[in-house]
Every structure is written in C-alpha cells, then in structure tokens.
mmCIF file of C-alpha atoms and ligand atoms in Angstrom:
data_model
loop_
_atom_site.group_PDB
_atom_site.id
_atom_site.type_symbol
_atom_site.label_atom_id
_atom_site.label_comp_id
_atom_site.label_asym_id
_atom_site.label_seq_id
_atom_site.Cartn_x
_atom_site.Cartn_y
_atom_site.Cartn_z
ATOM 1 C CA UNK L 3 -29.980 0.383 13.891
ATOM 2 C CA UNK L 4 -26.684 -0.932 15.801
ATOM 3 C CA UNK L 5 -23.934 0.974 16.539
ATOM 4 C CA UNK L 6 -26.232 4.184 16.806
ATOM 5 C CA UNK L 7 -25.830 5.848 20.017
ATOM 6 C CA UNK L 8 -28.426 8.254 20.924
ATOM 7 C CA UNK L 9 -26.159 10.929 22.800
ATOM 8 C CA UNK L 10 -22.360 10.548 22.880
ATOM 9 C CA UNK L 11 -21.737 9.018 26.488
ATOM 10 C CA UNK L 12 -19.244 12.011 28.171
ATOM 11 C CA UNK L 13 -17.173 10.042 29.883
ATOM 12 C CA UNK L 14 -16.321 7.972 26.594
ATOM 13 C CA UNK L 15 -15.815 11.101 25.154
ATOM 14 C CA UNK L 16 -13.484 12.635 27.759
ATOM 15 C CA UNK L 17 -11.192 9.354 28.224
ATOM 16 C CA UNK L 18 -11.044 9.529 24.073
ATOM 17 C CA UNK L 19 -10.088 13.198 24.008
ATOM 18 C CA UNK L 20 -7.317 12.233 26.072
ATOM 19 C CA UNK L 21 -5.912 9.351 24.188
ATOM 20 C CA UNK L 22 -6.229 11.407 21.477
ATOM 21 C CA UNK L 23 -4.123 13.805 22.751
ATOM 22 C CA UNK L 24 -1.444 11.295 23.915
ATOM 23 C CA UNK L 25 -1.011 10.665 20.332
ATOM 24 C CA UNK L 26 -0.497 14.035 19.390
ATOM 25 C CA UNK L 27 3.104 15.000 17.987
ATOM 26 C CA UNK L 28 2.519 18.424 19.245
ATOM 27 C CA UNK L 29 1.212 17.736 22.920
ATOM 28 C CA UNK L 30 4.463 14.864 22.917
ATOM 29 C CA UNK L 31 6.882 17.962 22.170
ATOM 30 C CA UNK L 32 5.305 20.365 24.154
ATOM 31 C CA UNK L 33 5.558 17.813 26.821
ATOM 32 C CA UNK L 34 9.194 17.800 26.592
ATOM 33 C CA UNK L 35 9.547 13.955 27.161
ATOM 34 C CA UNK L 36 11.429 11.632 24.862
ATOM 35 C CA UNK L 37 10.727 10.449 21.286
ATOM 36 C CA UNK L 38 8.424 7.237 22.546
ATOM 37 C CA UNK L 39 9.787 4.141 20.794
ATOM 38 C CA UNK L 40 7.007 3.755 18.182
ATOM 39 C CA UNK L 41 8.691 7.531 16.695
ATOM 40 C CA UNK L 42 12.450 5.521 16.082
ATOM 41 C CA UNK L 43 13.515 3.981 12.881
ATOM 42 C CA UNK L 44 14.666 0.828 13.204
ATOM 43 C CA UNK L 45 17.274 1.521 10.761
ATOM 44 C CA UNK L 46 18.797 4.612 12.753
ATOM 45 C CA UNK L 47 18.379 6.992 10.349
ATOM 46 C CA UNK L 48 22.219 7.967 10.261
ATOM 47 C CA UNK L 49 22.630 9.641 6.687
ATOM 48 C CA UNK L 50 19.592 11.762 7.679
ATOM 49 C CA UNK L 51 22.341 15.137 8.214
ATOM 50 C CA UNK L 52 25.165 13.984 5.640
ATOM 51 C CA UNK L 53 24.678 16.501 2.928
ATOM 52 C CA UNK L 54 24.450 14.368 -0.440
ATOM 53 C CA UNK L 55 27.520 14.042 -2.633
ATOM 54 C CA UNK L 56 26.029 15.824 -6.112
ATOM 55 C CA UNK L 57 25.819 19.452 -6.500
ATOM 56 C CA UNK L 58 22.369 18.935 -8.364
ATOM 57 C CA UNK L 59 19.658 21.491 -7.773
ATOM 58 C CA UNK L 60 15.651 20.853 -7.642
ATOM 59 C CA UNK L 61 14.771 22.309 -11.301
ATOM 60 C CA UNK L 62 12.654 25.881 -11.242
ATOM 61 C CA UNK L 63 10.539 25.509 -14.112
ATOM 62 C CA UNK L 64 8.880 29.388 -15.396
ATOM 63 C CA UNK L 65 5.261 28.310 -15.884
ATOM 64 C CA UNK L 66 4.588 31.538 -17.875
ATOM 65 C CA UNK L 67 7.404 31.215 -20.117
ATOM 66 C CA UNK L 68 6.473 27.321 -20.673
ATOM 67 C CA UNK L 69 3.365 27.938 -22.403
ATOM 68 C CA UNK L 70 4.804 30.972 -24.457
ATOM 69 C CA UNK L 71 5.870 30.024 -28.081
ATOM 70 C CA UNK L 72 9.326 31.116 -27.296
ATOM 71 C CA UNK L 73 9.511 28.570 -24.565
ATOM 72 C CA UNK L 74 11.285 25.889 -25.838
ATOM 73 C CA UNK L 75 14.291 26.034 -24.061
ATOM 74 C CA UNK L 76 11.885 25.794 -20.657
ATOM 75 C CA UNK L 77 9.936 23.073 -22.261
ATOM 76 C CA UNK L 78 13.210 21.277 -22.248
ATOM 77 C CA UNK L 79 14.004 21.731 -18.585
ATOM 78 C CA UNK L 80 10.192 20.660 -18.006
ATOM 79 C CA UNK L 81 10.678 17.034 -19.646
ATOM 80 C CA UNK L 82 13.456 16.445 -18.289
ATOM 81 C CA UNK L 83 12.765 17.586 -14.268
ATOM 82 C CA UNK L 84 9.616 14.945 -15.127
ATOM 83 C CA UNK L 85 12.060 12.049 -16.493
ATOM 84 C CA UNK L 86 14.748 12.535 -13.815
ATOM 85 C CA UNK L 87 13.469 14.438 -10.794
ATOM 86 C CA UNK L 88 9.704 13.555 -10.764
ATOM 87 C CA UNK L 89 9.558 17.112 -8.861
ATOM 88 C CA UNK L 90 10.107 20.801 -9.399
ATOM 89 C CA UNK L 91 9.509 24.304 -8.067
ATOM 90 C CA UNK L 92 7.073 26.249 -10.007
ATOM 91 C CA UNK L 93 7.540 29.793 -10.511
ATOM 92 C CA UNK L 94 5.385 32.647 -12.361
ATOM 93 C CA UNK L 95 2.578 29.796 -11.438
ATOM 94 C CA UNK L 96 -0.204 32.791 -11.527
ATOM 95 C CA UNK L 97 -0.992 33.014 -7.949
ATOM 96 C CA UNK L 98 -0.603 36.025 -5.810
ATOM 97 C CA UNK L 99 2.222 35.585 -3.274
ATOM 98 C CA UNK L 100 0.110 37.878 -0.871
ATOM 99 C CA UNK L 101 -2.827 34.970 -1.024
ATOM 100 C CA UNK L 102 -0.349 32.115 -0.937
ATOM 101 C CA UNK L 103 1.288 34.172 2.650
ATOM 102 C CA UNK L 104 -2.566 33.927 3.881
ATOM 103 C CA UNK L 105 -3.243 30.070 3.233
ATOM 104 C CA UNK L 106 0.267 29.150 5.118
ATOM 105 C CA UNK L 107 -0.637 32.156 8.031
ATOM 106 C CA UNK L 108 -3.635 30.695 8.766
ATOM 107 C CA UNK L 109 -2.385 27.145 8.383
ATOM 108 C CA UNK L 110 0.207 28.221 11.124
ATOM 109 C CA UNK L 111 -2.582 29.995 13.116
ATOM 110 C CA UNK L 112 -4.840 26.284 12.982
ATOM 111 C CA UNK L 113 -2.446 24.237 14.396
ATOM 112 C CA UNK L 114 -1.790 26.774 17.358
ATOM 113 C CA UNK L 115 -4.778 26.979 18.478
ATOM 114 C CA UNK L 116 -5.538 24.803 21.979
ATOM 115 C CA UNK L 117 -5.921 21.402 21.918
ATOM 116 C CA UNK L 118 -9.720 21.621 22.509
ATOM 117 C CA UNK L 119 -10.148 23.958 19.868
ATOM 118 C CA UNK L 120 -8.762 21.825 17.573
ATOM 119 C CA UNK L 121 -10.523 18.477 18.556
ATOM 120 C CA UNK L 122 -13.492 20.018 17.364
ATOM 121 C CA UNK L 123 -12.386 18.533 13.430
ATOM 122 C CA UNK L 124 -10.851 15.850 14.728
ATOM 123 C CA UNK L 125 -10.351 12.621 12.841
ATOM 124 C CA UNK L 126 -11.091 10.135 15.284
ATOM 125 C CA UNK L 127 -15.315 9.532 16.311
ATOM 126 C CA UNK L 128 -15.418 9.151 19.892
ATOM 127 C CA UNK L 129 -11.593 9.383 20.224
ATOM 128 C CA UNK L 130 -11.325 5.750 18.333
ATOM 129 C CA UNK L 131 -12.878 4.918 15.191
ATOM 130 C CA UNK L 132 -10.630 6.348 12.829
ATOM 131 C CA UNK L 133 -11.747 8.389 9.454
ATOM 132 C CA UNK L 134 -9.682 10.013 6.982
ATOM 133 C CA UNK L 135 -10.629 13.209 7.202
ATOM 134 C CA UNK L 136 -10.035 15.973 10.056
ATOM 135 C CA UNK L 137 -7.297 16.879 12.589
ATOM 136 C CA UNK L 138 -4.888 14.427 14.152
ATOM 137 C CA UNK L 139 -2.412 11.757 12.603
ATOM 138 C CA UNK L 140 -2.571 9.187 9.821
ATOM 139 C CA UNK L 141 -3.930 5.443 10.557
ATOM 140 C CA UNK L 142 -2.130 2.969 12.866
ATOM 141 C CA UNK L 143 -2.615 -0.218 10.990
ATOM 142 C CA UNK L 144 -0.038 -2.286 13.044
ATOM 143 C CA UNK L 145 1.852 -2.604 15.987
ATOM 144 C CA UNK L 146 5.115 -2.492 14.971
ATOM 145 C CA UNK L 147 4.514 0.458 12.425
ATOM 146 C CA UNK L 148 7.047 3.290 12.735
ATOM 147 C CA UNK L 149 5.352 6.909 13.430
ATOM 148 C CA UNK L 150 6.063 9.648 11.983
ATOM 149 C CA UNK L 151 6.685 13.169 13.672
ATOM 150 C CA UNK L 152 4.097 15.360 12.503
ATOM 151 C CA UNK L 153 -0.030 16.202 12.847
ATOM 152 C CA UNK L 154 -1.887 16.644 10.269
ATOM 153 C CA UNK L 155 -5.207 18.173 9.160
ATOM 154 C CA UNK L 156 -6.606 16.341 5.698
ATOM 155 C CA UNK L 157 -9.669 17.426 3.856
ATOM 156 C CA UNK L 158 -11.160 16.407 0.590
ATOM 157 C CA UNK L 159 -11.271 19.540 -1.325
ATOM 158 C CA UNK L 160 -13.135 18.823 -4.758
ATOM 159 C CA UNK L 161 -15.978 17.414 -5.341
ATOM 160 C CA UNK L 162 -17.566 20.579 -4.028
ATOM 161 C CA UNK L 163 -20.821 18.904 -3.041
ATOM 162 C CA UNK L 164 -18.640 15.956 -1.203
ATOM 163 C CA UNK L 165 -16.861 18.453 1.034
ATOM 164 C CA UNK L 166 -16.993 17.423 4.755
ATOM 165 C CA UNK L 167 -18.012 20.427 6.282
ATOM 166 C CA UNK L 168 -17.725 19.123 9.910
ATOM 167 C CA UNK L 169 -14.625 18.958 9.872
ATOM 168 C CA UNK L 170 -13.236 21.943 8.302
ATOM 169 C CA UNK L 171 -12.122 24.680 10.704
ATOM 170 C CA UNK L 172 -14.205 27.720 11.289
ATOM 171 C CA UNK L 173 -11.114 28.778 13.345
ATOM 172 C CA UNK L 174 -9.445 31.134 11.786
ATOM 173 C CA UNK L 175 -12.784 32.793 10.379
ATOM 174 C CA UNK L 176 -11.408 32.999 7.234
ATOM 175 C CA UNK L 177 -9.942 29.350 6.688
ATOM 176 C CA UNK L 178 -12.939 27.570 4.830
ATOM 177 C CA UNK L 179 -13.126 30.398 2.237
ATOM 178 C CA UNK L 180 -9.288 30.619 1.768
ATOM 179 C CA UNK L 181 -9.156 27.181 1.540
ATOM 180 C CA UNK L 182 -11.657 27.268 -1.069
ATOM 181 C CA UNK L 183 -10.136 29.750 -3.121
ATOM 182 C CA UNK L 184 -6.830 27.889 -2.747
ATOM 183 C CA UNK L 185 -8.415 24.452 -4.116
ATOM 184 C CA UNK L 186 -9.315 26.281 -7.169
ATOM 185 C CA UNK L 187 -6.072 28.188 -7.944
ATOM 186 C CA UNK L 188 -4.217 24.537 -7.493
ATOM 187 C CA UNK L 189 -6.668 23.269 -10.322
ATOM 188 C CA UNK L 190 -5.487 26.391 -12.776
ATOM 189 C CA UNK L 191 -2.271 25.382 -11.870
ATOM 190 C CA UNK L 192 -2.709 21.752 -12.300
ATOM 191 C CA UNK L 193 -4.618 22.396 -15.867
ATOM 192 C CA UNK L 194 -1.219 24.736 -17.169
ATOM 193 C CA UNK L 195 1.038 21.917 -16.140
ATOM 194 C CA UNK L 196 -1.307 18.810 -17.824
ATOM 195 C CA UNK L 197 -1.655 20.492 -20.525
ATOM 196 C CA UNK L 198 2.637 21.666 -20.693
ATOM 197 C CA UNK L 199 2.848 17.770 -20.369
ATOM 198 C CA UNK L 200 1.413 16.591 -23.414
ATOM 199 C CA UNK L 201 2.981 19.010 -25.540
ATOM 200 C CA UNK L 202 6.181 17.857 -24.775
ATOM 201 C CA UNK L 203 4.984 14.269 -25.348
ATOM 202 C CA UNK L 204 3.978 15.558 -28.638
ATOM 203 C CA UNK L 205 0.281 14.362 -27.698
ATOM 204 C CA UNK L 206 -3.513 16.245 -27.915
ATOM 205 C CA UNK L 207 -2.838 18.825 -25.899
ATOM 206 C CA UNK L 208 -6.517 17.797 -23.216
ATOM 207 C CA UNK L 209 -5.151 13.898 -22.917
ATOM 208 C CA UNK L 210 -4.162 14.358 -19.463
ATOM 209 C CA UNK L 211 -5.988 16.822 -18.555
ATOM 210 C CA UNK L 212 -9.261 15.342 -19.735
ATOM 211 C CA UNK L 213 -8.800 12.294 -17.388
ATOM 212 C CA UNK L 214 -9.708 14.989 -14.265
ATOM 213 C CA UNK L 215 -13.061 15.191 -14.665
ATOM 214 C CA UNK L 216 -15.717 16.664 -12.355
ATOM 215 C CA UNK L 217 -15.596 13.494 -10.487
ATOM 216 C CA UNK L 218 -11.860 13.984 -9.518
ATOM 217 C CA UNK L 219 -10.820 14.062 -6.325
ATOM 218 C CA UNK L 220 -8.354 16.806 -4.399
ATOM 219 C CA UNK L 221 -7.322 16.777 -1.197
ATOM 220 C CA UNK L 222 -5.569 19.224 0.919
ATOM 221 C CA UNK L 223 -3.197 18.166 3.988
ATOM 222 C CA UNK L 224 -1.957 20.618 6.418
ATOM 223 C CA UNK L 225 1.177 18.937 7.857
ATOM 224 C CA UNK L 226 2.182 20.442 11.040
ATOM 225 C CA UNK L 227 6.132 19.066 12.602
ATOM 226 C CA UNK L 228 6.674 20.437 15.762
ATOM 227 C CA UNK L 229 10.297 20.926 17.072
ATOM 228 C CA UNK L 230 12.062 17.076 17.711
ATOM 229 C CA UNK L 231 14.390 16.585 20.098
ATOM 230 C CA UNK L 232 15.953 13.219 18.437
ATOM 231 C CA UNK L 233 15.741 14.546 14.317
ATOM 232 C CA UNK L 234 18.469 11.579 14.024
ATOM 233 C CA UNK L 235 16.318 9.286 14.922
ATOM 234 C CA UNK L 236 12.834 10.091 13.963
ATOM 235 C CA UNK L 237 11.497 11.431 10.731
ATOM 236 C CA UNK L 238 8.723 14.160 9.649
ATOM 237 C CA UNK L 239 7.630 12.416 7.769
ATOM 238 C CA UNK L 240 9.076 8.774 6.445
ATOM 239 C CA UNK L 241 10.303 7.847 2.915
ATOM 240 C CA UNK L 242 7.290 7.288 0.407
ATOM 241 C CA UNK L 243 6.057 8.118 -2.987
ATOM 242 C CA UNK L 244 2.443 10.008 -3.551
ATOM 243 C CA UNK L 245 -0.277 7.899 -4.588
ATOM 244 C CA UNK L 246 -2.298 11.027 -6.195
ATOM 245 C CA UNK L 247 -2.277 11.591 -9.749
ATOM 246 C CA UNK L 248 -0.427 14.499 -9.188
ATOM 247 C CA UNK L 249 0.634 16.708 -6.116
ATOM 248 C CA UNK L 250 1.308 20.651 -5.424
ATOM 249 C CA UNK L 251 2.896 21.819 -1.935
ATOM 250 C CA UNK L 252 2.887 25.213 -0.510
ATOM 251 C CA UNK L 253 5.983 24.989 1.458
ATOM 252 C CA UNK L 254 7.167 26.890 4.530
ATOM 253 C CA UNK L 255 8.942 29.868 3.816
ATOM 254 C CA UNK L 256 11.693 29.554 6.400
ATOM 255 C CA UNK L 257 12.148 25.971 7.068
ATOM 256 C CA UNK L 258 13.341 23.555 4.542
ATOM 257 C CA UNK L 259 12.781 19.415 5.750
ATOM 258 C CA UNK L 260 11.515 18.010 2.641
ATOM 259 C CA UNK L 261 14.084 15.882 0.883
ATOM 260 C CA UNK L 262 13.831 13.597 -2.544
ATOM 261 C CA UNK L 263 15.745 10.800 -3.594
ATOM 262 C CA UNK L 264 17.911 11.284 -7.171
ATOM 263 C CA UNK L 265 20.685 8.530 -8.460
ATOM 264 C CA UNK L 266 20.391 7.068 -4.752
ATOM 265 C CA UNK L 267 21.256 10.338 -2.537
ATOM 266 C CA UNK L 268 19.323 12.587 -0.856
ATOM 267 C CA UNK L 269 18.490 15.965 -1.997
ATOM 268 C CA UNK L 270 17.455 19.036 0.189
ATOM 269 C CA UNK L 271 14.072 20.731 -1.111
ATOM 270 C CA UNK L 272 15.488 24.553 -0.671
ATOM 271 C CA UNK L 273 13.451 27.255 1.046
ATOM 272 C CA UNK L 274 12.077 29.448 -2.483
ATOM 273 C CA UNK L 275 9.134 31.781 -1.145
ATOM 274 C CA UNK L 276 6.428 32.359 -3.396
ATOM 275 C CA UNK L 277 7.007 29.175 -5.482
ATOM 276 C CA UNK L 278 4.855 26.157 -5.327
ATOM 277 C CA UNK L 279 6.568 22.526 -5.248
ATOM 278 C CA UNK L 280 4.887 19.937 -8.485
ATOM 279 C CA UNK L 281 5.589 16.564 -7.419
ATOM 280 C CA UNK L 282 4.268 13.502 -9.982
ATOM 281 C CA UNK L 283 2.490 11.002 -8.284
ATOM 282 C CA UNK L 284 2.173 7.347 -9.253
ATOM 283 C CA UNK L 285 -1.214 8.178 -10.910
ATOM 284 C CA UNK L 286 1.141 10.579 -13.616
ATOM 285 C CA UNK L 287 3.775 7.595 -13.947
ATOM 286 C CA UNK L 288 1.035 5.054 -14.838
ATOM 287 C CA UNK L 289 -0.821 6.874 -16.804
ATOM 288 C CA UNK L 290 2.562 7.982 -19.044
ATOM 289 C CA UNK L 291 3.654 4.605 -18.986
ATOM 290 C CA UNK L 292 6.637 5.413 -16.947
ATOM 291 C CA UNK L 293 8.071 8.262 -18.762
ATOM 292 C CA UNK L 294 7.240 10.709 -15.802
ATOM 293 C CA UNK L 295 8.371 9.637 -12.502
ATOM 294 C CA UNK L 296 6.723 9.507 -8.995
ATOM 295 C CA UNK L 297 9.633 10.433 -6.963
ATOM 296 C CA UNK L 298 10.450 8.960 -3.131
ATOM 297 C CA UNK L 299 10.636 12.000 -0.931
ATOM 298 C CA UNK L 300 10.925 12.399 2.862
ATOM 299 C CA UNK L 301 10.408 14.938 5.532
ATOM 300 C CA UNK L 302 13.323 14.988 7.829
ATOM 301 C CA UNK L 303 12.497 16.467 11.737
ATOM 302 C CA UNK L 304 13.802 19.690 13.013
ATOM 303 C CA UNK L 305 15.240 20.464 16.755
ATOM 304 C CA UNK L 306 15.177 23.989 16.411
ATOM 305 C CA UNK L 307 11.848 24.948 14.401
ATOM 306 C CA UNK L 308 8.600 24.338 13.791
ATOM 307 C CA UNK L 309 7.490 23.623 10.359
ATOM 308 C CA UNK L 310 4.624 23.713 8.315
ATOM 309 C CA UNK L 311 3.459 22.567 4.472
ATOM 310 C CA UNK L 312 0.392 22.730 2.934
ATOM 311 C CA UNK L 313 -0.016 19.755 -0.082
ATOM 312 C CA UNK L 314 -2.770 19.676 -2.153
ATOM 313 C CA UNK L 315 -3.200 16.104 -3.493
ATOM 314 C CA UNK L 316 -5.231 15.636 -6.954
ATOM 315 C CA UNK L 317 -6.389 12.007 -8.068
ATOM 316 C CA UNK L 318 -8.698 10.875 -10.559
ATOM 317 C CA UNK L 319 -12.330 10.178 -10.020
ATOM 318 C CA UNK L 320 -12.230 6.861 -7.469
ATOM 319 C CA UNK L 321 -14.566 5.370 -10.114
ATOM 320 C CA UNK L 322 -11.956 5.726 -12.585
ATOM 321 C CA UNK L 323 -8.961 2.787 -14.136
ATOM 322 C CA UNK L 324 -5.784 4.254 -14.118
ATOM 323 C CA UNK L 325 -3.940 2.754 -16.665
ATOM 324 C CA UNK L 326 -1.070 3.971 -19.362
ATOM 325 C CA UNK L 327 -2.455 5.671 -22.458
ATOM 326 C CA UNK L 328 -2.780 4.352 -25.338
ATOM 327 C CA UNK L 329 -0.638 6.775 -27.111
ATOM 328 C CA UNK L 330 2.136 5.783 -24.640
ATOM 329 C CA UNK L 331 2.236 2.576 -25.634
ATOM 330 C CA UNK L 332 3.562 0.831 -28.814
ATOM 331 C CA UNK L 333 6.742 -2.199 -29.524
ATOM 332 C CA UNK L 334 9.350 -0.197 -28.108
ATOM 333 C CA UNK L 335 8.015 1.054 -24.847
ATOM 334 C CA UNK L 336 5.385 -1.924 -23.932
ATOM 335 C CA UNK L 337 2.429 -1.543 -21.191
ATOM 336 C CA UNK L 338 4.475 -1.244 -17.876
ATOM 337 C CA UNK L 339 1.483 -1.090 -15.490
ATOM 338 C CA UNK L 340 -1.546 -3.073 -14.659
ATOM 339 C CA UNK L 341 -4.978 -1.290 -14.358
ATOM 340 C CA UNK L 342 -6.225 -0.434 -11.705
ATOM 341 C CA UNK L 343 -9.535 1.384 -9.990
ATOM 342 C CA UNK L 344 -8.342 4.326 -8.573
ATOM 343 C CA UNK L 345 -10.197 4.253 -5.399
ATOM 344 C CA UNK L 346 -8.272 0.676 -5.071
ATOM 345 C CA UNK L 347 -4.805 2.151 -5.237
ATOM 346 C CA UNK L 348 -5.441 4.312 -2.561
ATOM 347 C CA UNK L 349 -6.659 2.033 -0.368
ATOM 348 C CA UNK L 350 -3.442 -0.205 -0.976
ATOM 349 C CA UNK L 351 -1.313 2.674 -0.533
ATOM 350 C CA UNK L 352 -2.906 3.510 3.102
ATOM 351 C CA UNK L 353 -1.975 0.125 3.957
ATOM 352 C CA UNK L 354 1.353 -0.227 2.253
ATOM 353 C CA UNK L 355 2.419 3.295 3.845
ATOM 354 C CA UNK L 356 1.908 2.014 7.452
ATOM 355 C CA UNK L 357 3.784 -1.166 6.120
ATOM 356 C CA UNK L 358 6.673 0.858 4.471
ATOM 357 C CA UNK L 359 6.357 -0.617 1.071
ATOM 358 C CA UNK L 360 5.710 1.325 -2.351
ATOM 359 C CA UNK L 361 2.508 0.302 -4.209
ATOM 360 C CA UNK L 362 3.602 1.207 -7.473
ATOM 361 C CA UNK L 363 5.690 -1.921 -7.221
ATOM 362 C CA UNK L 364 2.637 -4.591 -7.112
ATOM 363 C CA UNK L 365 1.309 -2.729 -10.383
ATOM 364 C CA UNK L 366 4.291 -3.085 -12.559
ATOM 365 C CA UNK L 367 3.813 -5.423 -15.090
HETATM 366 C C1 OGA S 3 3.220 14.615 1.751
HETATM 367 C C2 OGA S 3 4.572 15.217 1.664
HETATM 368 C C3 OGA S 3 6.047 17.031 2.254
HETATM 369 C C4 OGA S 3 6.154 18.187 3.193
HETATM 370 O O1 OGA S 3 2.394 15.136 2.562
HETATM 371 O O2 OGA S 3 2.967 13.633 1.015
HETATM 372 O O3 OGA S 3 5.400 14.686 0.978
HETATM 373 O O4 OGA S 3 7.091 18.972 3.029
HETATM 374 N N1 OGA S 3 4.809 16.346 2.360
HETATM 375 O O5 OGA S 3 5.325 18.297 4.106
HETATM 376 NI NI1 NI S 4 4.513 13.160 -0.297
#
C-alpha cells in the first residue's frame, strides 16, 4: 500500500519536531522574539483596549431556578440572552466547583509540560500532515492567513467508541478520566439548557434535545495563550462565530480575554469562577430559524498573563441535515436557512475560518 512507511525515518522525524516547534505560540513567547508577521492583523487591531461605550453586562442565567415552576422571571432573562446576546454565564449549572478547579488545573499542568512531552499527542504525523485532533495549532490553509496567538489541544469527546486514544494525554495521570467525567457533566448541562429552550419557544419540551443523538459529536479544546508582547496587534484568538450546535467554556478563573460583539461594540467576558460560559452556535440559530443567535466572539492577547479555557464543542451527528424546524417555521417567520449535512458545515467553516469569513452567511436563504 503507498504512503505506508514501515518505521518512521528519525531524521524526518527530528527535522518535523522542530518545525513543529517553530510554530508553537508558546516556544515563540518563551523565545522572547517578536510577533512574526503571519501573528499581525492587517487591520491593526486598534479598538482592541477601548472599553466599549454600553454599560451592558453578559446575562447570568440560574439554571436551577430556570427549570423550577417559579422560574418565570429567569425564563425571561433566558430568551432574551438567546435573542440578543447569543451567550451567557451559567450558574447553579450542577457541577461541583471543586471538579471544575481539577479539569482547568490539569489543563494548566498539560500545556506546561516540556515540549517533548507534549509532542507525544501532537496533531501533525511526521511533523507535516496535519489532523484535527491532538496538540499544536489549527490548520494553515493559505499563505496570507492571519495566525492566531494561542496552542491548542482538540479532542473528540463523544462518540465514546470514536475517541482517539493516541492522542489524549496520559500526562497528568488523571487527565483522560477527568476529561471523561467532564464530557459527560457538559451533556447534563447541555440536556437542562435544550430542554429550558423549547419551553420558552412554547415547543415539545425533547425537540432540540432529541436532534443529539448517540451519533452526536463533542469536542473538547484546551486553548492555551501564552503572554504577547504586541496584544495590539495580534489576537488570541481572531473574530469568529462557533460552527457547533452549541458550545460550553470553562473559563480561566483569573484572566478575562474573551470578548463578544453586541449592537456593534465589544463586550468584555468578566472573570465569574465556578460558572460555565453557553455560547449558541450556528447549528442552534439554524435549527431555530434564527430566533437564537450564534454570536461573533474574540479572544484578545495578554502581555502580562497566561491564559487558559477549556470549550467543549457539541454538534449533531455528521450524518445529520441541519435545517430549521418545522415548528419554527410558518408565513410570518419563513425558512431562513438552507440545509445542510452537518459534517459539510464543518468542513466549510475550517476553511472559511483560515479565510476570515462566517459560514452562516452562504446558508442564509
Ligand atoms: C473557541 C473560543 C474562547 C476562549 O475556542 O471557539 O471562542 O475564551 N474560545 O478561549
Ligand atoms: Ni468560539
């Protein structure tokens, strides 16, 4: 069969290991040289520091008191960070703040360990051919794409019996189990909030939640942004929208970065320990016809500290249309989006994300 080497050549292996490494965010800061050209926005990012001109907050939404009868008044604050925010902290989401502590210490721990160490899951076969999963940084589809300043470690999480094993850690001891336990507390998580959604849609309560079958996929991304010398310049991580159905972040506890765009400003994701971070994806806007919005967000860099976010990103089976429900649609509010395979949105959005464009906006009808 061609293409099947028999042994790994070393020296192959070596020179890709190092190439690797020169593309490493972490081993560029710890190297202490200059944001290389490929890292600057074209468009200096100037607004990056001006703090936005509205007072408005991120919406914390009580996920206990949401699916209690006397939760109406949360309910309320639940459609409408959906309509207008697209995002919002989750609090009383069920999940022990000790255990949510251990996923981000030993997220922290990962990403410190040496280079070699750390290789070991990498995401790139021989130092080139590039695969989704593992340790390292996302595609480089073009030339001219602008990188973003941040590493990354990206698993797929559910299916069970589709996991990767290769590349998931066994440094920290403890990460593959954690992890596991982590990918099923998201899915409570992600059933409570489904399930809040069609109530206040006035729909059968399992509509949405139905759609994530067995076959659905969830993946987890460790995002690591080391300290950047030029954080008005260069981003964490650049503007974009999620193409998941639907996406929950454990965010550091000490450093905010994340930002999302509401009535054209930027708004700072605050530090709120304990809490996880619901953001729709364009999965959730398609499939409620545009009632729920998949909000642009952005990581901006940090000179003084490190940062670190762990997202868990849940899509449908990539067998699966994604297209507005039926219920959704009627005269007044018409079909707004095209179907589509799910496994074929993603692979747009890989390449419209190193282009800088938003795939939702080639499925609008
Ligand atoms: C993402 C994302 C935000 C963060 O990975 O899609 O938006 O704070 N991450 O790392
Ligand atoms: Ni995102």
């Amino acid at each position: 069969m061609f293409g099947l080497r028999p042994y790994p050549n070393s020296k192959v292996m070596e020179e890709g290991k190092k190439e690797m490494g020169s593309r490493l965010v972490q081993e560029l800061a710890m190297s202490g040289r200059d944001a290389p050209t490929s890292y600057i926005q074209r468009d200096p990012v100037r607004q990056i520091n001006s703090p936005p001109h509205t007072s408005a907050q991120v919406p914390v939404i009580d996920l206990n008191r949401l699916s209690q009868s006397d939760g109406a008044d949360e309910s309320v604050k639940f459609r409408d960070a959906l309509q207008s925010w697209g995002l919002f902290l989750a609090v009383n989401h069920g999940i022990p703040s000790s255990f949510l502590d251990e996923v981000l210490n030993l997220s922290t721990e990962f990403f410190h360990l040496p280079l070699e160490e750390k290789q070991k899951f990498a995401n790139l076969v021989d130092g080139k051919e590039f695969k989704l999963e593992g340790y390292g940084n996302d595609i480089v589809l073009r030339d001219d794409q602008t990188l973003d300043w941040n590493d990354r470690l990206y698993l797929l999480v559910q299916p069970e019996d589709q996991r990767n094993l290769d590349v998931w850690p066994t440094n920290p001891v403890s990460f593959r189990d954690v992890l596991h336990t982590f990918g099923k507390n998201t899915q409570t998580v992600r059933a409570q909030i489904l399930r809040a959604m069609a109530k206040v849609l006035e729909l059968k309560e399992d509509c949405f939640v139905k759609q994530f079958d067995e076959k659905a996929n969830m993946y987890a991304r460790f995002n690591y942004y080391p300290l950047c010398k030029r954080p008005d310049l260069v981003f964490g991580l650049k503007p974009h929208a999620d193409a998941s159905a639907m996406t929950i972040l454990l965010l550091d506890k000490e450093v905010a970065g994340l930002q999302v765009r509401k009535n054209a400003e930027w708004v700072d994701v605050p530090v709120f320990p304990d809490s996880l971070l619901v953001v729709i994806g364009d999965g959730i806007e398609i499939m409620s016809n545009g009632i729920f919005k998949s909000p642009i967000h952005r990581v901006v860099a940090n000179s003084e500290k490190e940062r670190l976010s762990v997202v868990m990103f849940s899509a449908l089976d990539p067998e699966k249309n994604l297209e507005p429900l039926d219920e959704l649609i009627d005269e007044t509010r018409p079909r707004m989006y095209k179907m589509v395979k799910t496994k074929d949105y993603l692979a747009d959005h890989f390449k419209h994300f190193a282009e800088g464009k938003r795939t939702l906006d080639f499925y609008k009808i």
